CSV table of C-alpha atoms in Angstrom, one decimal:
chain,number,residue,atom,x,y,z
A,69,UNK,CA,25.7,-6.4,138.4
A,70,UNK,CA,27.3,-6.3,142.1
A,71,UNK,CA,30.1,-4.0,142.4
A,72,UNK,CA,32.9,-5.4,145.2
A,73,UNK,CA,34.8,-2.9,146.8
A,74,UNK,CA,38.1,-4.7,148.0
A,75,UNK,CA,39.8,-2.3,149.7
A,76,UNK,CA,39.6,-2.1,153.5
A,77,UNK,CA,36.7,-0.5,155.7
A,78,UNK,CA,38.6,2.6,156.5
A,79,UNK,CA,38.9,3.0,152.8
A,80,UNK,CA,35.5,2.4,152.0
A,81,UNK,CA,33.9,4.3,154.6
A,82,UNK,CA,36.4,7.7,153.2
A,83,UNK,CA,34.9,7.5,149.6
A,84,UNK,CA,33.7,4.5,147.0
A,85,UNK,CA,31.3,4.2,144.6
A,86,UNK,CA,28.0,4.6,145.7
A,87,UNK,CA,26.9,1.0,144.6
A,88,UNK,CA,29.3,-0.8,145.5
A,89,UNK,CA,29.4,-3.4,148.5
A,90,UNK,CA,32.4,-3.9,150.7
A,91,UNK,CA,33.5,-7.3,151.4
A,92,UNK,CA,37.0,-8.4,152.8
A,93,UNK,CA,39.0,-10.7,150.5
A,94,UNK,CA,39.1,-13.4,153.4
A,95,UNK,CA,34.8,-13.3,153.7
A,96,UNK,CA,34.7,-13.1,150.1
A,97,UNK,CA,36.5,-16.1,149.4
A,98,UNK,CA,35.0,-18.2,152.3
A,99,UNK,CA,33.1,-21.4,150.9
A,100,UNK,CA,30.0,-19.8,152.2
A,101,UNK,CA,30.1,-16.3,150.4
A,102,UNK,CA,31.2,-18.2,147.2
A,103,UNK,CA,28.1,-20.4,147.2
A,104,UNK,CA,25.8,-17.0,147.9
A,105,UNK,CA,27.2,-15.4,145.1
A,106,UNK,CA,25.0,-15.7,141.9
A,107,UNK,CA,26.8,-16.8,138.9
A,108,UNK,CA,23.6,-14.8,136.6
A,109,UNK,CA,25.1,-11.4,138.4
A,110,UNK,CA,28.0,-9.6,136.9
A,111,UNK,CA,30.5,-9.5,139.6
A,112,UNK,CA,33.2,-6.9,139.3
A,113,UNK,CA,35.6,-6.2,141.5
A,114,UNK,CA,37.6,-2.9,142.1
A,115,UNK,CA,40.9,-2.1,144.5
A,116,UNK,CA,43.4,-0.2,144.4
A,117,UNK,CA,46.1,-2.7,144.2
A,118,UNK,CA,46.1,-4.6,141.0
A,119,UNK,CA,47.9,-7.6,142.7
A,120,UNK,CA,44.5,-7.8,145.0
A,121,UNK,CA,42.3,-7.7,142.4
A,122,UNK,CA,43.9,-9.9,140.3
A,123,UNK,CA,44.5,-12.6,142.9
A,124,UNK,CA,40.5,-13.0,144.1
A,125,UNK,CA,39.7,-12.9,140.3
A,126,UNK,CA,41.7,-15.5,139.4
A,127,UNK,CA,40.2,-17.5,142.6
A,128,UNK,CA,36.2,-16.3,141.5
A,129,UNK,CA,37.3,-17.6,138.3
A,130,UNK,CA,38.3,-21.3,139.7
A,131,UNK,CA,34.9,-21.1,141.6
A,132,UNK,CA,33.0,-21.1,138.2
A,133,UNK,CA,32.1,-17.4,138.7
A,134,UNK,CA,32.5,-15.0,135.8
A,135,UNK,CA,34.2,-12.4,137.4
A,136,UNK,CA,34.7,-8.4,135.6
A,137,UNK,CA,37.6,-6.3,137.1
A,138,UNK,CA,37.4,-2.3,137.0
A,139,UNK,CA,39.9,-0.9,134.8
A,140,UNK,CA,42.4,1.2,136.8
A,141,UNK,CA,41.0,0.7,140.4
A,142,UNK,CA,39.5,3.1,142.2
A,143,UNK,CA,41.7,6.5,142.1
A,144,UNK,CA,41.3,5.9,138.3
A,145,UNK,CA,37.5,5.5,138.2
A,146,UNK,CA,37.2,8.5,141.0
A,147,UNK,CA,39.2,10.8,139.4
A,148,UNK,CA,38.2,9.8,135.8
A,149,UNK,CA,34.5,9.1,135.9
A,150,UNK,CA,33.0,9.6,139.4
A,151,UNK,CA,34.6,13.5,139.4
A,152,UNK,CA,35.2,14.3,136.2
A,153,UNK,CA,36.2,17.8,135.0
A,154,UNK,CA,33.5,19.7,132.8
A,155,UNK,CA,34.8,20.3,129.1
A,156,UNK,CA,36.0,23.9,128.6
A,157,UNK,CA,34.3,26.1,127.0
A,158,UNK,CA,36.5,25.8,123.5
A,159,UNK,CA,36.4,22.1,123.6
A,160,UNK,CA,35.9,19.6,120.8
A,161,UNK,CA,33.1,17.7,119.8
A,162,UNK,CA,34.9,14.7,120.7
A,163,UNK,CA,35.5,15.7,124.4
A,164,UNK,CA,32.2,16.9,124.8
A,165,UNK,CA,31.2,13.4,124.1
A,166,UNK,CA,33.7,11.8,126.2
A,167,UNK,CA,32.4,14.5,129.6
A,168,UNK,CA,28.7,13.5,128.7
A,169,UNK,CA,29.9,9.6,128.5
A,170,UNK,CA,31.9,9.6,131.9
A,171,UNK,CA,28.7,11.5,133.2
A,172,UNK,CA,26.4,8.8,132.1
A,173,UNK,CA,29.1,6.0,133.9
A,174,UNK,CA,29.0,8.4,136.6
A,175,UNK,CA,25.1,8.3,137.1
A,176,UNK,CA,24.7,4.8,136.6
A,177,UNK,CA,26.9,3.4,138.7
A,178,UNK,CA,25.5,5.6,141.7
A,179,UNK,CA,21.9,4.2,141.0
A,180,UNK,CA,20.6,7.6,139.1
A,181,UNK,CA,19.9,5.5,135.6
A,182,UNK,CA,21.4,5.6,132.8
A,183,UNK,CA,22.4,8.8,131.5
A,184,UNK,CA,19.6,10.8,134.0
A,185,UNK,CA,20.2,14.9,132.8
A,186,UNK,CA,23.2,14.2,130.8
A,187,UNK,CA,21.3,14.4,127.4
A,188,UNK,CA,24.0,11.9,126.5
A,189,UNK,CA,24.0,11.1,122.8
A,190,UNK,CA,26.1,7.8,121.8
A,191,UNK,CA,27.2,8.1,118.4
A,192,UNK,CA,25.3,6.0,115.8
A,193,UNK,CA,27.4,3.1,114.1
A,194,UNK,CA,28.9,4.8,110.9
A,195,UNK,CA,27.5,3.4,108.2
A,196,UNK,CA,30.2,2.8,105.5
A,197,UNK,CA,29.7,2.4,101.7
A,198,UNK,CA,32.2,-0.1,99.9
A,199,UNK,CA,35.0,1.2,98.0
A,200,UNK,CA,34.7,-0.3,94.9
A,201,UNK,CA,37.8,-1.5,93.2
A,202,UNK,CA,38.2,-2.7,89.7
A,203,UNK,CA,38.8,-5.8,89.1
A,204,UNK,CA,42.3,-7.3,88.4
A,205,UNK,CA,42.4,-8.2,85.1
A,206,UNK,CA,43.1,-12.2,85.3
A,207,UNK,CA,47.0,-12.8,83.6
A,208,UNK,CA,46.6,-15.0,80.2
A,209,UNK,CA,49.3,-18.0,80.8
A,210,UNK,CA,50.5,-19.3,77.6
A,211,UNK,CA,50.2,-22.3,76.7
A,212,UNK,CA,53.0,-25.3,76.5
C-alpha cells in the first residue's frame, strides 16, 4: 500500500502516521506524479477535510487508479487507532478485542508488523449448524 497524507506540511511535520508520505494535492495530481503512481499499490488517502479527500479520489479514480480513502481522516484514526485508550480493568471481552485490534492497526501502519506484542487473536468464523425446519406439508387442491 502507499499511505498519502493530504494535509499541508505544517500539519504533517506536527503528527501523521508514521508510514505515510506527504504529497500536495497540486503535485499529486500533476500528469507526472499520476504516471509514477503504480496502479498494483493500494493508494489511500487520508485528510482531514472530507471535501479534499473526496475531490483527488474522485480525480485518481478518472486516472484509472484504484484509490482507498481512510475512514474518518486523520483526528479519527489518531485518536481512535494510533492512541488508543487501554481497556479498563472490568472490561468486556469484546472490548478487549476491539483494544488488541486497534493495537494491531496501530503497529502495522507504523511499520512494526502485523500485530508485533499485541498477542492479537481474531475471532474464528463461527461455524453455524442449520436450523432444521419441517417441511410444509404441500396443500391437496381438489379437483374440477
Amino acid at each position: 500500500y502507499m499511505l498519502v497524507d493530504l494535509r499541508d506540511s505544517q500539519q504533517y511535520e506536527k503528527n501523521h502516521i508514521k508510514t505515510a508520505e506527504n504529497i500536495a494535492i497540486q503535485q499529486l495530481l500533476a500528469p507526472t506524479t499520476l504516471e509514477e503512481l503504480s496502479s498494483d499499490k493500494r493508494i489511500i488517502l487520508y485528510s482531514d477535510q472530507a471535501s479534499q479527500t473526496e475531490k483527488v479520489y474522485i480525480a485518481l479514480k478518472q486516472a484509472g487508479l484504484n484509490p482507498y480513502v481512510l475512514e474518518g481522516g486523520f483526528r479519527h484514526w489518531h485518536n481512535r487507532y494510533l492512541n488508543p485508550a487501554a481497556p479498563s480493568a472490568d472490561a468486556s471481552e469484546a472490548e478487549i478485542q476491539d483494544y488488541k485490534t486497534r493495537m494491531a492497526l496501530k503497529n502495522y501502519f507504523e511499520g512494526k508488523g502485523h500485530a508485533a506484542g499485541t498477542n492479537m487473536n481474531l475471532p474464528q468464523k463461527t461455524i453455524r449448524t442449520p436450523v432444521r425446519r419441517p417441511k410444509k406439508k404441500k396443500k391437496k387442491l381438489g379437483g374440477c
